[in-house]
XYZ file of C-alpha atoms in Angstrom:
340
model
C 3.608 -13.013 -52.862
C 4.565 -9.567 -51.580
C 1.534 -8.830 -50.305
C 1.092 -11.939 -48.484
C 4.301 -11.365 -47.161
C 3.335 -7.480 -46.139
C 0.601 -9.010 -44.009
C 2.077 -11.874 -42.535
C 4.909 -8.714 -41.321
C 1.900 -6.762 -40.289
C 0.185 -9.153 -38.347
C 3.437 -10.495 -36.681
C 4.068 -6.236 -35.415
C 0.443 -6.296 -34.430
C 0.943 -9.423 -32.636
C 4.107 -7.918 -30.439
C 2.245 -5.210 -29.653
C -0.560 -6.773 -28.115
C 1.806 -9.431 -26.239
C 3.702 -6.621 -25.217
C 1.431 -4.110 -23.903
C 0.909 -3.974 -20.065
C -2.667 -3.858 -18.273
C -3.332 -1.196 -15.743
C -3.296 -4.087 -12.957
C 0.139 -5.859 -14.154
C 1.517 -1.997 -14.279
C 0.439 -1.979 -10.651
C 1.817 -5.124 -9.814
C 5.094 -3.963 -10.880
C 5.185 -0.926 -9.239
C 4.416 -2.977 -5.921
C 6.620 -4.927 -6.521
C 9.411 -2.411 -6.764
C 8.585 -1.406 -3.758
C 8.516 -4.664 -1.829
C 12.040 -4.898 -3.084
C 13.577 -1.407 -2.203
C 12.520 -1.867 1.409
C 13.952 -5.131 1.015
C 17.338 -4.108 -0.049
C 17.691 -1.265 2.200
C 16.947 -3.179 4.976
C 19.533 -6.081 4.135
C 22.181 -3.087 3.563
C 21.231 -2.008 6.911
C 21.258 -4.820 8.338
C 24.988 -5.285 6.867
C 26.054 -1.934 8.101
C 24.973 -2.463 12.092
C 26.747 -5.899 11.273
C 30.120 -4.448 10.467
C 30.180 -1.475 13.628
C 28.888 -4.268 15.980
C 31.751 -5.994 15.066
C 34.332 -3.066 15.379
C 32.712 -2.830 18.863
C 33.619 -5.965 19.774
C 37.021 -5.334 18.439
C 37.370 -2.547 20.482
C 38.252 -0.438 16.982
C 35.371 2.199 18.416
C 33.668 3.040 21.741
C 29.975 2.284 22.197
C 29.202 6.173 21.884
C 30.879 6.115 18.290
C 28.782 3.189 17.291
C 25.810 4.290 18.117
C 26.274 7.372 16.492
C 27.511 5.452 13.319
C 24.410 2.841 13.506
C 22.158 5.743 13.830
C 23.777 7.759 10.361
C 23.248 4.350 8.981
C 19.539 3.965 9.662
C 19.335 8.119 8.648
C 20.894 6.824 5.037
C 18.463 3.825 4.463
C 15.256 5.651 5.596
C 16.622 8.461 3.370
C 17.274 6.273 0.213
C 13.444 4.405 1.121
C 11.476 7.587 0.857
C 13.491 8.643 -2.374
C 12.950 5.403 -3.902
C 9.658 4.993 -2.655
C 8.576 8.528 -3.866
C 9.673 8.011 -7.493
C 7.535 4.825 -7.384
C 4.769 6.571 -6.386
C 5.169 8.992 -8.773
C 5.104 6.644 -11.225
C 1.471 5.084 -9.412
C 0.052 8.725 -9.726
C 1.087 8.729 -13.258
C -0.407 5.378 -14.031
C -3.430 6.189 -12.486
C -4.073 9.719 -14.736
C -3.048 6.932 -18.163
C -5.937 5.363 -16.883
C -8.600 7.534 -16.749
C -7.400 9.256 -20.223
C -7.808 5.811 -21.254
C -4.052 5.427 -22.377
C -3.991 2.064 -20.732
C -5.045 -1.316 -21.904
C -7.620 -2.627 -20.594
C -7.433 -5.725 -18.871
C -10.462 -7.290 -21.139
C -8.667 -8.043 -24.419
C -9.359 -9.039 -27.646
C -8.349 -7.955 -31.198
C -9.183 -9.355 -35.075
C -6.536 -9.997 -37.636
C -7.442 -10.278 -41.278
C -5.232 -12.074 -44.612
C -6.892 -10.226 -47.547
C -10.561 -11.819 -47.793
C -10.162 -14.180 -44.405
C -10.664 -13.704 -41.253
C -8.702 -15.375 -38.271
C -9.923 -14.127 -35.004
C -7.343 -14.682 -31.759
C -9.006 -13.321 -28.219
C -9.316 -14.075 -24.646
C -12.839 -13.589 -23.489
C -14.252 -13.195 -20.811
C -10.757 -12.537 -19.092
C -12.331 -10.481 -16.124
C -14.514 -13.576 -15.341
C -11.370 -16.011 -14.737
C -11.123 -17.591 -11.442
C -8.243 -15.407 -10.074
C -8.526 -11.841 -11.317
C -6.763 -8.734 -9.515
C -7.660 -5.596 -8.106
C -5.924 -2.081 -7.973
C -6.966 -1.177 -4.060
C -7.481 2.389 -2.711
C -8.920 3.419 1.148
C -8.393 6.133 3.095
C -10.046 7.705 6.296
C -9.476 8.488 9.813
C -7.071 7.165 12.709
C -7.754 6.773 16.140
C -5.472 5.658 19.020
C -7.692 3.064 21.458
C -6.060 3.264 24.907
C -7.353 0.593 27.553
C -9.991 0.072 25.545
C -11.357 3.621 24.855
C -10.870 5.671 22.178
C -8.918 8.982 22.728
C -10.958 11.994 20.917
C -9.330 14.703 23.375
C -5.794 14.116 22.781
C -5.808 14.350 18.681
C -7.319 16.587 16.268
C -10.035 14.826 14.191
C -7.518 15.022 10.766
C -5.692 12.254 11.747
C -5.875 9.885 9.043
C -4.563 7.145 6.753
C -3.981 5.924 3.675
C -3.669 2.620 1.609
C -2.867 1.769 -2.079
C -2.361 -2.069 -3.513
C -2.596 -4.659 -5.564
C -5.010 -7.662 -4.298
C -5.816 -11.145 -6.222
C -9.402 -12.185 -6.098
C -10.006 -16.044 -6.556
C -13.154 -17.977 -6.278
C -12.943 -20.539 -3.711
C -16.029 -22.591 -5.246
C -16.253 -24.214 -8.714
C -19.699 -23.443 -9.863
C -20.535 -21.168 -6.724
C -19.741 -17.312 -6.531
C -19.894 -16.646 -2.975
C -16.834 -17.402 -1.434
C -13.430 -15.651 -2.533
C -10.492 -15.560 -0.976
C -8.795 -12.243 -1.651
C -4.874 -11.287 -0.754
C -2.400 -9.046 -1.852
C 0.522 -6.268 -0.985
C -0.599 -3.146 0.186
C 0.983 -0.099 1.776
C -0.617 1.786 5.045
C -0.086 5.327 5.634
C -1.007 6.340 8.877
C -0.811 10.038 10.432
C -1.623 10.532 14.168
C -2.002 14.489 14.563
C -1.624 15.703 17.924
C -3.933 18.610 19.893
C -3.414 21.882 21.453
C 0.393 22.229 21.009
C 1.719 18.889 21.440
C 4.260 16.930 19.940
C 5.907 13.435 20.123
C 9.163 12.807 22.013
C 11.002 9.668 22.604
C 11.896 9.876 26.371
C 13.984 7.159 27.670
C 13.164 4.456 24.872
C 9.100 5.668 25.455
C 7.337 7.979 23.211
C 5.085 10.441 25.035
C 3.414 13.571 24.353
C 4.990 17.256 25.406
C 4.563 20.591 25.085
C 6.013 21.942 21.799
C 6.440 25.054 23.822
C 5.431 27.334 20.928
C 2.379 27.818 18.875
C 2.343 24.996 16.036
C 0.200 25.096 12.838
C 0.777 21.182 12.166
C 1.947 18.409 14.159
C 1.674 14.990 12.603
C 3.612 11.522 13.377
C 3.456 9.234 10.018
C 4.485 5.924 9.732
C 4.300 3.423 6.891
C 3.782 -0.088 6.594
C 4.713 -2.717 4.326
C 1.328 -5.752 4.697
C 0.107 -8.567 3.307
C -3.454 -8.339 3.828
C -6.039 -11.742 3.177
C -9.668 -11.277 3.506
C -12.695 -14.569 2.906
C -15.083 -11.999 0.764
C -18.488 -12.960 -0.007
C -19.718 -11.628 -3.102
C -23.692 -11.836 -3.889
C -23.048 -11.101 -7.224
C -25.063 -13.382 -9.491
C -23.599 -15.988 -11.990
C -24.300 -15.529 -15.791
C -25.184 -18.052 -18.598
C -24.727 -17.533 -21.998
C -25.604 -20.390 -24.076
C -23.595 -23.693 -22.781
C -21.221 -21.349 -20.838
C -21.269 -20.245 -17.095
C -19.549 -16.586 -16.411
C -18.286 -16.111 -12.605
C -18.153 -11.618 -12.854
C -17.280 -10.329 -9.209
C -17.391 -6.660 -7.622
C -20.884 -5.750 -9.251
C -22.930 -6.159 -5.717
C -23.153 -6.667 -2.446
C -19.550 -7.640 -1.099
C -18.294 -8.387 2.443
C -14.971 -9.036 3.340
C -13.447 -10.389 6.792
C -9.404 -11.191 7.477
C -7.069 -9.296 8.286
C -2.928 -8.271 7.692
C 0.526 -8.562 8.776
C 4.124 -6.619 8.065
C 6.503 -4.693 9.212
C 6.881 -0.643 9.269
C 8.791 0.744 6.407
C 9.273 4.707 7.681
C 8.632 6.559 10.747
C 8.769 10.597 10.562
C 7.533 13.292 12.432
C 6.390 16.663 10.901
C 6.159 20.261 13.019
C 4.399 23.831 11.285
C 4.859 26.675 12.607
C 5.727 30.152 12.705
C 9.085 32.011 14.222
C 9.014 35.431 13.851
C 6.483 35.652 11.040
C 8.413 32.741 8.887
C 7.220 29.927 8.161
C 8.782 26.697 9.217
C 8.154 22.973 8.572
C 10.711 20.806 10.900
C 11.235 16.954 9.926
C 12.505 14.514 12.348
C 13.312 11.133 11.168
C 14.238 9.738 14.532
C 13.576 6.560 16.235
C 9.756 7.058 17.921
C 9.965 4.010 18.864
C 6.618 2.524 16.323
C 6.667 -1.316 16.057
C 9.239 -2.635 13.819
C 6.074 -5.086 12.991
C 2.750 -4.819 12.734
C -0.705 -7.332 12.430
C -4.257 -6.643 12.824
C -7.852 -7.529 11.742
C -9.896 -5.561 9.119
C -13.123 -5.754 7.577
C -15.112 -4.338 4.366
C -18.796 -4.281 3.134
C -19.989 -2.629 0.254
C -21.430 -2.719 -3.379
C -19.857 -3.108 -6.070
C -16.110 -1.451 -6.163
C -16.958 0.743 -3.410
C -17.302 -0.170 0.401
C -16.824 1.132 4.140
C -13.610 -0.088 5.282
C -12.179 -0.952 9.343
C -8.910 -1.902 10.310
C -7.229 -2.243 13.701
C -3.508 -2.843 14.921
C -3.661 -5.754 17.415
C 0.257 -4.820 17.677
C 0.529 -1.436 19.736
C 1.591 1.307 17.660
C 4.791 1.826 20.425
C 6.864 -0.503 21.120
C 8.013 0.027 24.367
C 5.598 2.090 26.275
C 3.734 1.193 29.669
C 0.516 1.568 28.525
C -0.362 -0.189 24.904
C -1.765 2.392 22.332
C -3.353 0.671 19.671
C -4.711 1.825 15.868
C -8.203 2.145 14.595
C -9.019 3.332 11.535
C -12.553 3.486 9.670
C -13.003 4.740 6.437
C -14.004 4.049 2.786
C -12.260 1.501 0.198
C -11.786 1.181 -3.834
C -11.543 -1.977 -5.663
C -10.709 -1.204 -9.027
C -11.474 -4.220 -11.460
């Protein structure tokens, strides 16, 4: 009786373990999550903030040069308390992402054997990577360009300028006993850098922002912004359907993929970042002003590749600035990671 009893203890610990134990993807997920949410709540605090001095404005309790100076210490605050946030999130991605390759991470295939004594009782799920729905750690990065009535602009900005993405998409399979068609969707964020040439730097000058002369020698010059997107893409996958015995098997990401759709959002961070040397220091100046990027952005993006690995294009339909005579809009080109 004691023995039974150690093993029904034992299998019931085993159990937990295995119910409890995160996948690399759901990890993800939850880090994305998070940081849907922190932009979310410092936005809505914000939002709350401009509220109240807006309303001591009307009260006449300040003048209009005292609440703009407050709303603006306000938005200083919440972009402040978004990177923080945002960083130890990412911190934790970077982390999660070394687990993985050490192998410290479950994998999202599962399946494990219990045994009473002589008996065997097996409990899996097979075949879990050949659901319907199945979900995707996403990865791209590349180069930026800004397209200005209709041409690109290679003399104004060093070749570095680049970007960045990292998500979590769902893949599911539009077609019952087809493969082809998959719709695929997800949360990702978009890091984009626009680096400036020959000594130039961007000002906001009179609600515009334009390029001027740093006046001094500058080792770096980079604008970054960051948005927050919902990207949705109709992929067709080529890769071939497998039968086993009575059963049909749907794997996807093992050949040729294409993928065309697009995104929408809203920018999460604007800041811009100066190098350079006064009197044989060196400096690095960060301005978190307004530069006047879209407080929302949407475009159209596209991806064809094999396997987990593909050449990647997105463009900004929405101008980067806002308020500017002539629209300046993002292209970027690059390479992409799906990560089963």
């Amino acid at each position: 009786m004691k023995t039974v009893t150690f093993y029904v203890v034992a299998v019931l610990c085993l159990l937990a373990t295995k119910l409890n134990a995160q996948t690399f993807n759901e990890k993800v997920e939850e880090i994305s999550k998070n940081i849907e949410n922190i932009t979310k709540q410092e936005k809505d605090s914000l939002k709350v903030e401009v509220d109240k001095v807006n309303n001591m404005l009307i009260n006449n309790e300040i003048t209009q040069e005292e609440a703009n100076k407050r709303k603006q210490e306000f938005a200083d605050k919440r972009a402040n308390n978004i990177e923080t946030r945002i960083a130890a999130e990412e911190e934790k991605l970077s982390q999660l992402v070394k687990d993985k390759v050490d192998g410290k991470i479950e994998d999202d295939k599962k399946e494990f054997t219990i045994k009473f004594g002589n008996k065997k009782d097996t409990a899996a799920v097979k075949d879990y990577a050949y659901r319907r729905t199945t979900s995707q750690f996403v990865f791209a990065l590349g180069v930026n360009r800004l397209v200005t009535d209709g041409e690109i602009d290679n003399d104004g900005y060093k070749w570095r300028s680049d970007f960045y993405e990292w998500g979590i998409s769902w893949n599911t399979r539009l077609l019952k006993t087809n493969n082809l068609l998959h719709l695929k969707y997800g949360l990702s964020l978009q890091y984009n850098n626009l680096r400036p040439d020959n000594n130039m730097m961007f000002d906001n000058v009179d609600g515009k922002t334009i390029l001027v002369d740093a006046g001094r020698e500058l080792d770096v010059a980079r604008l970054r912004y960051v948005n927050l997107v919902i990207p949705a893409h109709l992929e067709f996958d080529f890769t071939k359907k497998r039968v086993t015995g009575d059963k049909m098997y749907f794997p996807s990401h093992k050949s040729f993929r294409l993928g065309i759709g697009g995104y929408t959002g809203f920018n999460v961070k604007e800041k811009q970042i100066l190098k350079y040397k006064d009197d044989g220091n060196k400096v690095k100046h960060k301005e978190k002003g307004d530069f006047n990027v879209s407080d929302f952005v949407y475009g159209v993006s596209a991806y064809v590749g094999y396997g987990e690995f593909s050449l990647y294009a997105k463009y900004d339909l929405q101008p980067v600035f806002a308020n500017n005579e002539i629209d300046q809009n993002n292209l970027s080109l690059g390479i992409r990671f799906d990560f089963n």
